[in-house]
MMTF fields as JSON, N, C-alpha, C and O atoms, coordinates in Angstrom:
{
  "mmtfVersion": "1.0.0",
  "mmtfProducer": "UNKNOWN",
  "numBonds": 559,
  "numAtoms": 560,
  "numGroups": 140,
  "numChains": 1,
  "numModels": 1,
  "chainsPerModel": [1],
  "groupsPerChain": [140],
  "chainIdList": ["A"],
  "bondAtomList": [4, 2, 8, 6, 12, 10, 16, 14, 20, 18, 24, 22, 28, 26, 32, 30, 36, 34, 40, 38, 44, 42, 48, 46, 52, 50, 56, 54, 60, 58, 64, 62, 68, 66, 72, 70, 76, 74, 80, 78, 84, 82, 88, 86, 92, 90, 96, 94, 100, 98, 104, 102, 108, 106, 112, 110, 116, 114, 120, 118, 124, 122, 128, 126, 132, 130, 136, 134, 140, 138, 144, 142, 148, 146, 152, 150, 156, 154, 160, 158, 164, 162, 168, 166, 172, 170, 176, 174, 180, 178, 184, 182, 188, 186, 192, 190, 196, 194, 200, 198, 204, 202, 208, 206, 212, 210, 216, 214, 220, 218, 224, 222, 228, 226, 232, 230, 236, 234, 240, 238, 244, 242, 248, 246, 252, 250, 256, 254, 260, 258, 264, 262, 268, 266, 272, 270, 276, 274, 280, 278, 284, 282, 288, 286, 292, 290, 296, 294, 300, 298, 304, 302, 308, 306, 312, 310, 316, 314, 320, 318, 324, 322, 328, 326, 332, 330, 336, 334, 340, 338, 344, 342, 348, 346, 352, 350, 356, 354, 360, 358, 364, 362, 368, 366, 372, 370, 376, 374, 380, 378, 384, 382, 388, 386, 392, 390, 396, 394, 400, 398, 404, 402, 408, 406, 412, 410, 416, 414, 420, 418, 424, 422, 428, 426, 432, 430, 436, 434, 440, 438, 444, 442, 448, 446, 452, 450, 456, 454, 460, 458, 464, 462, 468, 466, 472, 470, 476, 474, 480, 478, 484, 482, 488, 486, 492, 490, 496, 494, 500, 498, 504, 502, 508, 506, 512, 510, 516, 514, 520, 518, 524, 522, 528, 526, 532, 530, 536, 534, 540, 538, 544, 542, 548, 546, 552, 550, 556, 554],
  "bondOrderList": [1, 1, 1, 1, 1, 1, 1, 1, 1, 1, 1, 1, 1, 1, 1, 1, 1, 1, 1, 1, 1, 1, 1, 1, 1, 1, 1, 1, 1, 1, 1, 1, 1, 1, 1, 1, 1, 1, 1, 1, 1, 1, 1, 1, 1, 1, 1, 1, 1, 1, 1, 1, 1, 1, 1, 1, 1, 1, 1, 1, 1, 1, 1, 1, 1, 1, 1, 1, 1, 1, 1, 1, 1, 1, 1, 1, 1, 1, 1, 1, 1, 1, 1, 1, 1, 1, 1, 1, 1, 1, 1, 1, 1, 1, 1, 1, 1, 1, 1, 1, 1, 1, 1, 1, 1, 1, 1, 1, 1, 1, 1, 1, 1, 1, 1, 1, 1, 1, 1, 1, 1, 1, 1, 1, 1, 1, 1, 1, 1, 1, 1, 1, 1, 1, 1, 1, 1, 1, 1],
  "groupList": [{"groupName": "UNK", "atomNameList": ["N", "CA", "C", "O"], "elementList": ["N", "C", "C", "O"], "formalChargeList": [0, 0, 0, 0], "bondAtomList": [1, 0, 2, 1, 3, 2], "bondOrderList": [1, 1, 2], "singleLetterCode": "X", "chemCompType": "L-PEPTIDE LINKING"}],
  "groupTypeList": [0, 0, 0, 0, 0, 0, 0, 0, 0, 0, 0, 0, 0, 0, 0, 0, 0, 0, 0, 0, 0, 0, 0, 0, 0, 0, 0, 0, 0, 0, 0, 0, 0, 0, 0, 0, 0, 0, 0, 0, 0, 0, 0, 0, 0, 0, 0, 0, 0, 0, 0, 0, 0, 0, 0, 0, 0, 0, 0, 0, 0, 0, 0, 0, 0, 0, 0, 0, 0, 0, 0, 0, 0, 0, 0, 0, 0, 0, 0, 0, 0, 0, 0, 0, 0, 0, 0, 0, 0, 0, 0, 0, 0, 0, 0, 0, 0, 0, 0, 0, 0, 0, 0, 0, 0, 0, 0, 0, 0, 0, 0, 0, 0, 0, 0, 0, 0, 0, 0, 0, 0, 0, 0, 0, 0, 0, 0, 0, 0, 0, 0, 0, 0, 0, 0, 0, 0, 0, 0, 0],
  "groupIdList": [1, 2, 3, 4, 5, 6, 7, 8, 9, 10, 11, 12, 13, 14, 15, 16, 17, 18, 19, 20, 21, 22, 23, 24, 25, 26, 27, 28, 29, 30, 31, 32, 33, 34, 35, 36, 37, 38, 39, 40, 41, 42, 43, 44, 45, 46, 47, 48, 49, 50, 51, 52, 53, 54, 55, 56, 57, 58, 59, 60, 61, 62, 63, 64, 65, 66, 67, 68, 69, 70, 71, 72, 73, 74, 75, 76, 77, 78, 79, 80, 81, 82, 83, 84, 85, 86, 87, 88, 89, 90, 91, 92, 93, 94, 95, 96, 97, 98, 99, 100, 101, 102, 103, 104, 105, 106, 107, 108, 109, 110, 111, 112, 113, 114, 115, 116, 117, 118, 119, 120, 121, 122, 123, 124, 125, 126, 127, 128, 129, 130, 131, 132, 133, 134, 135, 136, 137, 138, 139, 140],
  "secStructList": [7, 7, 2, 2, 2, 2, 2, 2, 2, 2, 2, 2, 2, 2, 2, 6, 6, 1, 1, 7, 7, 2, 2, 2, 2, 2, 6, 7, 7, 7, 6, 6, 6, 6, 7, 7, 7, 7, 7, 7, 5, 7, 7, 6, 6, 7, 3, 3, 3, 3, 3, 3, 3, 3, 7, 1, 1, 1, 7, 3, 3, 3, 3, 3, 6, 6, 1, 7, 7, 3, 3, 3, 7, 6, 6, 7, 5, 7, 7, 7, 3, 3, 3, 3, 6, 6, 6, 6, 7, 3, 3, 3, 3, 3, 7, 6, 6, 7, 7, 7, 3, 3, 3, 3, 3, 3, 3, 3, 3, 6, 6, 3, 3, 3, 3, 3, 3, 3, 3, 7, 7, 1, 1, 7, 1, 7, 3, 3, 3, 3, 3, 7, 6, 6, 1, 5, 3, 3, 3, 7],
  "xCoordList": [11.76, 12.165, 13.585, 13.877, 14.482, 15.872, 16.025, 15.117, 17.187, 17.46, 17.323, 16.751, 17.835, 17.756, 16.305, 15.912, 15.509, 14.099, 13.344, 12.482, 13.679, 13.04, 13.376, 12.496, 14.64, 15.04, 14.312, 13.872, 14.178, 13.479, 12.005, 11.432, 11.382, 9.987, 9.786, 8.855, 10.662, 10.562, 10.775, 10.06, 11.742, 12.005, 10.807, 10.411, 10.219, 9.035, 7.849, 7.101, 7.675, 6.579, 6.694, 5.699, 7.92, 8.142, 7.882, 7.228, 8.393, 8.245, 6.795, 6.38, 6.02, 4.618, 3.705, 2.498, 4.269, 3.477, 2.672, 1.794, 2.958, 2.213, 2.759, 2.045, 4.014, 4.649, 5.196, 5.853, 4.935, 5.472, 6.92, 7.306, 7.745, 9.123, 9.176, 8.263, 10.232, 10.318, 10.159, 9.55, 10.7, 10.573, 9.116, 8.708, 8.33, 6.919, 6.183, 5.287, 6.567, 5.933, 6.24, 5.381, 7.446, 7.851, 7.39, 7.48, 6.897, 6.459, 7.626, 7.541, 8.704, 9.902, 9.722, 8.813, 10.618, 10.619, 12.059, 12.924, 12.305, 13.626, 13.668, 12.929, 14.524, 14.601, 14.782, 15.616, 13.984, 14.08, 13.356, 13.282, 12.816, 12.131, 10.691, 9.773, 10.481, 9.112, 8.574, 7.427, 9.371, 8.907, 7.987, 8.305, 6.86, 6.034, 6.742, 7.524, 6.474, 7.102, 6.604, 5.469, 7.433, 6.967, 5.827, 5.786, 4.911, 3.81, 4.337, 5.303, 3.697, 4.082, 3.532, 2.351, 4.397, 4.013, 4.581, 5.642, 3.873, 4.352, 4.428, 3.802, 5.195, 5.369, 4.08, 3.496, 3.647, 2.417, 2.595, 3.595, 1.613, 1.623, 2.449, 2.438, 3.161, 4.002, 3.211, 2.26, 3.621, 3.06, 3.699, 4.913, 2.89, 3.34, 3.009, 1.879, 3.993, 3.744, 3.29, 3.915, 2.192, 1.62, 1.505, 0.969, 2.017, 1.844, 1.307, 1.547, 0.584, -0.063, 0.414, 0.466, 0.763, 1.113, 0.176, -0.057, -0.356, -1.229, -0.356, 0.235, -0.274, 0.523, -0.378, -0.038, -1.514, -2.43, -2.489, -2.013, -3.064, -3.259, -4.552, -4.943, -5.203, -6.491, -6.349, -5.421, -7.262, -7.353, -8.107, -9.217, -7.495, -8.145, -8.414, -7.804, -9.323, -9.694, -9.287, -9.467, -8.735, -8.347, -8.997, -9.195, -9.322, -9.923, -9.475, -9.829, -8.691, -8.335, -9.55, -10.379, -9.653, -10.772, -10.842, -9.862, -12.008, -12.211, -11.677, -11.716, -11.181, -10.623, -11.416, -12.446, -10.923, -11.552, -10.996, -9.815, -11.844, -11.39, -10.616, -10.996, -9.528, -8.779, -8.55, -8.521, -8.39, -8.106, -6.599, -5.886, -6.124, -4.704, -4.609, -5.151, -3.918, -3.702, -2.709, -2.008, -2.637, -1.664, -0.244, 0.222, 0.427, 1.794, 1.915, 3.004, 0.84, 0.88, 1.038, 0.543, 1.748, 1.989, 1.127, 1.062, 0.472, -0.395, 0.435, 1.64, -0.223, 0.442, 0.666, 0.038, 1.549, 1.781, 0.612, 0.147, 0.155, -0.847, -0.13, 0.871, -0.639, -0.07, -1.128, -2.261, -0.738, -1.644, -0.956, 0.257, -1.723, -1.175, -1.937, -3.006, -1.379, -2.079, -3.091, -3.932, -3.022, -3.948, -5.355, -6.333, -5.464, -6.777, -7.163, -8.151, -6.425, -6.743, -6.979, -8.102, -5.938, -5.982, -6.472, -6.08, -7.321, -7.737, -7.765, -7.907, -7.627, -7.61, -8.392, -8.082, -9.4, -10.145, -9.721, -9.292, -9.848, -9.523, -10.419, -10.866, -10.676, -11.584, -11.395, -10.714, -12.016, -12.102, -13.585, -14.401, -13.946, -15.361, -16.148, -17.338, -15.481, -16.201, -16.261, -16.884, -15.628, -15.612, -14.521, -14.581, -13.516, -12.407, -11.761, -11.722, -11.254, -10.613, -9.241, -8.426, -9.011, -7.751, -7.215, -7.969, -5.919, -5.252, -4.158, -3.545, -3.904, -2.833, -1.66, -1.848, -0.452, 0.749, 1.386, 1.27, 2.056, 2.597, 4.102, 4.641, 4.777, 6.215, 6.566, 5.813, 7.724, 8.202, 9.645, 10.498, 9.92, 11.307, 11.94, 13.104, 11.165, 11.584, 10.4, 9.286, 10.609, 9.482, 8.372, 7.234, 8.692, 7.696, 7.151, 6.463, 7.444, 6.99, 6.366, 7.008, 5.116, 4.399, 4.041, 3.462, 4.385, 4.033, 2.944, 3.087, 1.852, 0.762, 0.791, 0.591, 1.035, 1.002, -0.307, -0.615, -1.072, -2.321, -2.026, -1.506, -2.376, -2.15, -3.471, -4.416, -3.517, -4.699, -4.708, -3.655, -5.865, -5.977, -6.858, -7.568, -6.806, -7.647, -8.805, -8.967, -9.595, -10.7, -12.06, -13.012, -12.158, -13.456, -13.471, -12.614, -14.446, -14.585, -15.166, -15.85, -14.887, -15.444, -14.39, -13.214, -14.815, -13.948, -13.044, -13.472, -11.786, -10.822, -10.276, -10.512, -9.545, -9.053, -7.764, -7.458, -7.019, -5.858, -6.182, -6.651, -5.927, -6.319, -5.127, -4.542, -4.768, -3.673, -4.283, -4.939, -4.066, -4.717, -3.928, -2.752, -4.597, -3.973, -2.879, -2.139, -2.763, -1.681, -0.456, 0.494, -0.488, 0.651, 0.568, 1.43, -0.448, -0.578, -1.265, -2.045, -0.959, -1.555, -2.315, -1.734, -3.603, -4.436, -4.909, -5.095, -5.101, -5.642, -6.987, -7.118, -7.971, -9.296, -9.667, -10.747],
  "yCoordList": [44.391, 44.327, 43.799, 42.767, 44.499, 44.079, 42.891, 42.557, 42.264, 41.076, 41.365, 40.553, 42.504, 42.808, 43.04, 42.647, 43.671, 43.871, 42.539, 42.327, 41.65, 40.339, 39.561, 38.933, 39.591, 38.892, 39.462, 38.704, 40.787, 41.425, 41.029, 40.736, 41.014, 40.628, 39.19, 38.909, 38.268, 36.867, 36.719, 35.953, 37.433, 37.352, 37.824, 37.176, 38.961, 39.47, 38.527, 38.296, 37.987, 37.054, 35.804, 35.309, 35.289, 34.115, 34.445, 33.677, 35.59, 35.989, 36.222, 35.895, 36.779, 37.06, 35.88, 35.954, 34.791, 33.607, 33.711, 32.884, 34.724, 34.874, 33.945, 33.6, 33.54, 32.667, 31.463, 31.618, 30.281, 29.074, 28.901, 29.24, 28.377, 28.101, 27.106, 26.295, 27.152, 26.258, 24.788, 24.031, 24.362, 22.962, 22.581, 21.478, 23.479, 23.19, 23.112, 22.288, 23.975, 23.942, 22.651, 22.111, 22.154, 20.94, 19.695, 18.594, 19.842, 18.677, 17.816, 16.589, 18.446, 17.676, 16.942, 17.219, 16.0, 15.228, 14.81, 14.901, 14.363, 13.867, 12.381, 11.605, 11.983, 10.582, 9.69, 9.95, 8.637, 7.676, 8.097, 7.319, 9.322, 9.774, 10.139, 9.448, 11.207, 11.666, 11.349, 11.678, 10.722, 10.41, 9.191, 8.195, 9.262, 8.061, 7.053, 7.438, 5.773, 4.794, 4.976, 5.404, 4.658, 4.785, 3.799, 2.742, 4.125, 3.201, 1.899, 1.895, 0.806, -0.501, -0.612, -0.362, -0.988, -1.176, -2.504, -2.935, -3.136, -4.368, -4.171, -3.268, -5.022, -4.915, -5.295, -6.343, -4.454, -4.696, -5.934, -6.069, -6.839, -8.037, -9.189, -10.277, -8.985, -10.04, -10.863, -10.373, -12.112, -12.94, -12.515, -12.323, -12.374, -11.914, -12.985, -13.469, -13.355, -14.256, -13.419, -12.417, -13.845, -13.094, -14.036, -15.138, -13.588, -14.363, -13.445, -12.238, -14.032, -13.273, -13.813, -15.025, -12.902, -13.322, -12.643, -11.436, -13.449, -12.938, -12.475, -13.298, -11.19, -10.621, -10.078, -9.105, -10.717, -10.342, -11.485, -12.582, -11.25, -12.339, -13.122, -13.969, -12.844, -13.449, -14.376, -14.228, -15.324, -16.101, -15.247, -14.789, -15.035, -14.25, -15.147, -16.205, -14.709, -15.462, -14.649, -13.432, -15.346, -14.691, -15.444, -16.658, -14.702, -15.319, -14.59, -13.43, -15.273, -14.654, -14.701, -15.605, -13.731, -13.693, -15.005, -15.426, -15.652, -16.902, -18.116, -19.222, -17.941, -19.062, -19.35, -18.73, -20.289, -20.683, -19.867, -19.518, -19.567, -18.88, -19.869, -21.034, -19.395, -20.217, -19.419, -18.188, -20.136, -19.499, -19.443, -20.404, -18.3, -18.144, -17.887, -16.907, -18.772, -18.611, -17.469, -17.074, -16.937, -15.883, -16.303, -17.381, -15.438, -15.709, -16.592, -16.71, -17.207, -18.153, -17.427, -16.317, -18.1, -17.612, -18.422, -19.647, -17.743, -18.423, -19.168, -18.946, -20.059, -20.598, -19.458, -18.406, -19.662, -18.638, -18.602, -19.636, -17.407, -17.198, -16.57, -15.874, -16.817, -16.207, -15.287, -15.697, -14.042, -13.073, -12.357, -12.471, -11.63, -10.81, -9.493, -9.366, -8.536, -7.267, -7.377, -6.492, -8.431, -8.595, -8.898, -8.398, -9.715, -10.106, -9.366, -9.735, -8.345, -7.557, -8.444, -8.541, -9.075, -9.951, -9.183, -8.036, -9.815, -9.202, -10.263, -11.456, -9.798, -10.673, -9.978, -8.844, -10.652, -10.078, -10.788, -11.941, -10.078, -10.681, -10.096, -8.953, -10.901, -10.485, -11.346, -12.371, -10.901, -11.679, -11.906, -11.033, -13.065, -13.413, -12.387, -12.184, -11.739, -10.776, -9.388, -8.49, -9.194, -7.879, -6.971, -5.757, -7.545, -6.742, -5.944, -6.393, -4.764, -3.937, -4.505, -4.768, -4.683, -5.222, -4.297, -3.578, -4.326, -3.468, -4.266, -5.129, -3.994, -4.66, -3.708, -2.541, -4.203, -3.475, -4.276, -5.501, -3.593, -4.235, -4.077, -3.048, -5.093, -4.997, -5.886, -6.785, -5.612, -6.386, -6.79, -5.941, -8.082, -8.544, -8.393, -8.012, -8.694, -8.554, -7.972, -7.957, -7.495, -6.95, -7.978, -7.594, -9.28, -10.314, -10.966, -11.983, -10.403, -11.004, -9.926, -8.926, -10.14, -9.182, -9.857, -10.943, -9.216, -9.725, -8.827, -7.604, -9.445, -8.746, -9.15, -10.321, -8.208, -8.466, -7.927, -6.746, -8.788, -8.354, -8.027, -8.85, -6.787, -6.331, -5.836, -5.531, -5.764, -5.221, -3.711, -3.075, -3.149, -1.708, -1.371, -2.224, -0.144, 0.32, 1.129, 1.275, 1.645, 2.517, 1.871, 2.229, 0.926, 0.354, -1.12, -1.894, -1.495, -2.898, -3.681, -3.124, -4.96, -5.819, -6.268, -6.398, -6.502, -7.049, -5.974, -4.843, -6.344, -5.462, -6.177, -7.372, -5.458, -6.075, -5.427, -4.277, -6.208, -5.732, -6.008, -7.091, -5.021, -5.108, -4.784, -3.707, -5.69, -5.531, -5.075, -5.856, -3.812, -3.215, -3.484, -3.847, -3.297, -3.577, -2.581, -2.818, -1.472, -0.518, -0.734, 0.049, -1.813, -2.14, -1.581, -1.874, -0.784, -0.262, -1.285, -2.117, -1.202, -2.081, -1.192, -0.287, -1.447, -0.638, -1.453, -2.666, -0.763, -1.385, -0.734, 0.489, -1.555, -1.045, -1.557, -1.249],
  "zCoordList": [-11.301, -9.912, -9.877, -10.481, -9.172, -9.06, -8.125, -7.364, -8.195, -7.386, -5.892, -5.167, -5.415, -3.985, -3.564, -2.465, -4.422, -4.108, -4.071, -3.218, -5.005, -5.036, -3.775, -3.188, -3.344, -2.13, -0.916, -0.051, -0.838, 0.271, 0.249, 1.299, -0.932, -1.08, -0.61, 0.144, -1.056, -0.645, 0.85, 1.496, 1.418, 2.852, 3.652, 4.621, 3.251, 3.945, 3.779, 4.73, 2.591, 2.339, 3.183, 3.712, 3.31, 4.148, 5.602, 6.308, 6.062, 7.464, 7.831, 8.943, 6.925, 7.208, 6.899, 7.132, 6.377, 6.079, 4.803, 4.558, 3.977, 2.726, 1.649, 0.707, 1.779, 0.804, 1.551, 2.581, 1.049, 1.675, 1.294, 0.175, 2.205, 1.839, 0.692, 0.542, -0.125, -1.282, -0.911, -1.666, 0.248, 0.642, 0.844, 0.481, 1.419, 1.642, 0.313, 0.138, -0.62, -1.927, -2.656, -3.352, -2.504, -3.204, -2.461, -3.003, -1.228, -0.476, -0.055, -0.081, 0.329, 0.663, 1.977, 2.758, 2.188, 3.417, 3.703, 2.831, 4.897, 5.257, 4.966, 5.572, 4.048, 3.642, 4.859, 5.727, 4.901, 5.984, 7.252, 8.203, 7.286, 8.49, 8.193, 8.635, 7.454, 7.24, 5.846, 5.544, 5.003, 3.652, 3.686, 4.335, 3.001, 2.905, 2.006, 1.138, 2.209, 1.333, -0.094, -0.3, -1.078, -2.459, -2.7, -2.07, -3.591, -3.852, -4.44, -5.203, -4.078, -4.607, -6.017, -6.259, -6.94, -8.339, -8.809, -8.357, -9.707, -10.303, -11.811, -12.366, -12.457, -13.901, -14.615, -14.341, -15.518, -16.272, -17.145, -17.851, -17.089, -17.922, -17.368, -17.945, -16.27, -15.693, -14.672, -14.063, -14.501, -13.44, -12.125, -12.047, -11.113, -9.811, -8.776, -8.721, -7.956, -6.834, -5.652, -5.306, -5.038, -3.923, -2.738, -2.854, -1.591, -0.375, 0.711, 0.701, 1.636, 2.693, 4.029, 4.238, 4.935, 6.285, 7.267, 7.204, 8.178, 9.223, 10.385, 11.084, 10.588, 11.677, 12.79, 13.464, 12.966, 14.047, 15.05, 14.758, 16.229, 17.188, 16.918, 17.721, 15.806, 15.466, 14.265, 13.469, 14.133, 12.901, 11.893, 12.161, 10.728, 9.681, 8.483, 8.325, 7.661, 6.463, 5.249, 5.204, 4.263, 3.016, 1.859, 1.918, 0.812, -0.364, -1.618, -1.83, -2.453, -3.737, -4.661, -4.557, -5.559, -6.489, -7.252, -7.867, -7.212, -7.926, -7.194, -7.734, -5.982, -5.229, -3.971, -3.704, -3.218, -1.966, -0.809, -0.797, 0.156, 1.369, 2.237, 2.355, 2.84, 3.782, 5.061, 5.046, 6.158, 7.441, 7.628, 7.338, 8.119, 8.459, 9.959, 10.47, 10.65, 12.088, 12.318, 11.386, 13.534, 13.828, 13.435, 13.802, 12.687, 12.236, 11.01, 10.447, 10.586, 9.467, 8.125, 7.931, 7.206, 5.856, 4.888, 4.988, 3.959, 2.99, 1.961, 1.84, 1.216, 0.031, -0.962, -0.85, -1.922, -2.944, -3.915, -4.394, -4.192, -5.228, -6.41, -6.241, -7.596, -8.783, -9.373, -9.627, -9.585, -10.165, -11.307, -11.485, -12.07, -13.142, -13.159, -12.56, -13.842, -14.017, -15.149, -15.315, -15.915, -17.035, -16.533, -17.09, -15.483, -14.973, -13.695, -13.06, -13.301, -12.105, -10.882, -10.385, -10.413, -9.244, -8.015, -7.796, -7.225, -5.963, -4.878, -5.148, -3.648, -2.491, -1.381, -1.017, -0.848, 0.268, 1.544, 1.516, 2.674, 3.964, 5.033, 4.934, 6.063, 7.114, 8.355, 8.327, 9.447, 10.676, 10.934, 10.64, 11.479, 11.676, 12.486, 12.247, 13.447, 14.288, 13.667, 14.234, 12.516, 11.878, 12.416, 12.226, 13.091, 13.61, 12.489, 11.343, 12.817, 11.793, 11.464, 12.348, 10.181, 9.682, 8.605, 7.949, 8.436, 7.471, 6.796, 7.424, 5.532, 4.796, 4.626, 4.28, 4.867, 4.483, 3.362, 3.325, 2.455, 1.262, 1.208, 1.614, 0.708, 0.469, -0.717, -1.092, -1.291, -2.437, -2.2, -1.942, -2.288, -2.25, -3.622, -3.748, -4.637, -6.033, -6.797, -6.272, -8.019, -8.793, -9.066, -9.335, -8.998, -9.271, -8.009, -8.095, -6.831, -5.581, -4.695, -4.372, -4.309, -3.469, -2.155, -2.145, -1.054, 0.278, 0.844, 0.875, 1.292, 1.947, 3.415, 3.738, 4.292, 5.728, 6.276, 6.116, 6.919, 7.529, 8.983, 9.736, 9.36, 10.718, 11.312, 10.585, 12.634, 13.3, 13.108, 13.131, 12.922, 12.759, 11.584, 11.052, 11.193, 10.103, 10.644, 11.856, 9.749, 10.15, 9.981, 10.675, 9.067, 8.757, 9.142, 8.715, 9.946, 10.327, 9.155, 8.297, 9.134, 8.095, 7.103, 7.445, 5.879, 4.854, 4.258, 4.027, 4.014, 3.363, 2.144, 1.967, 1.298, 0.071, -0.406, -0.089, -1.18, -1.924, -3.385, -3.735, -4.229, -5.633, -6.519, -6.401, -7.39, -8.342, -9.663, -10.353, -10.013, -11.187, -12.473, -12.435, -13.599, -14.885, -15.263, -16.218, -14.533, -14.819, -13.922, -13.957, -13.112, -12.257, -10.848, -10.019, -10.559, -9.195, -8.306, -8.768, -7.032, -6.042, -5.062, -4.462, -4.901, -4.025, -2.84, -2.934, -1.718, -0.509, -0.2, -0.237, 0.103, 0.463, 1.834, 2.337]
}
């Protein structure tokens, strides 16, 4: 097939919806607008400082794996927790009435993870943030 025939074939395919445009195939997005944030990752084997901020109008409870549960008032920041990817650090959080809560994640530095608890989510009850041994951070 010659170049002009290929161009005509691609043009017709795009026009008829049989072929997706290259941007759609690549899953492109407009930086800063429609792109999802990159996944939060931490360095494997490194100690990570983790802090939690309650950004809801409710008192929420947080409990690091193996630790004591504490109450966080609206706007309050937790003490710093230290986790590693070696022991798969996890943190659960909830509200006494089972209100839906969601965690958003951010990093100031590769060794510092901020967990912001906000109102919302799909499932009522307990939620969690899990620091896996491969450096990924998951929200449940």
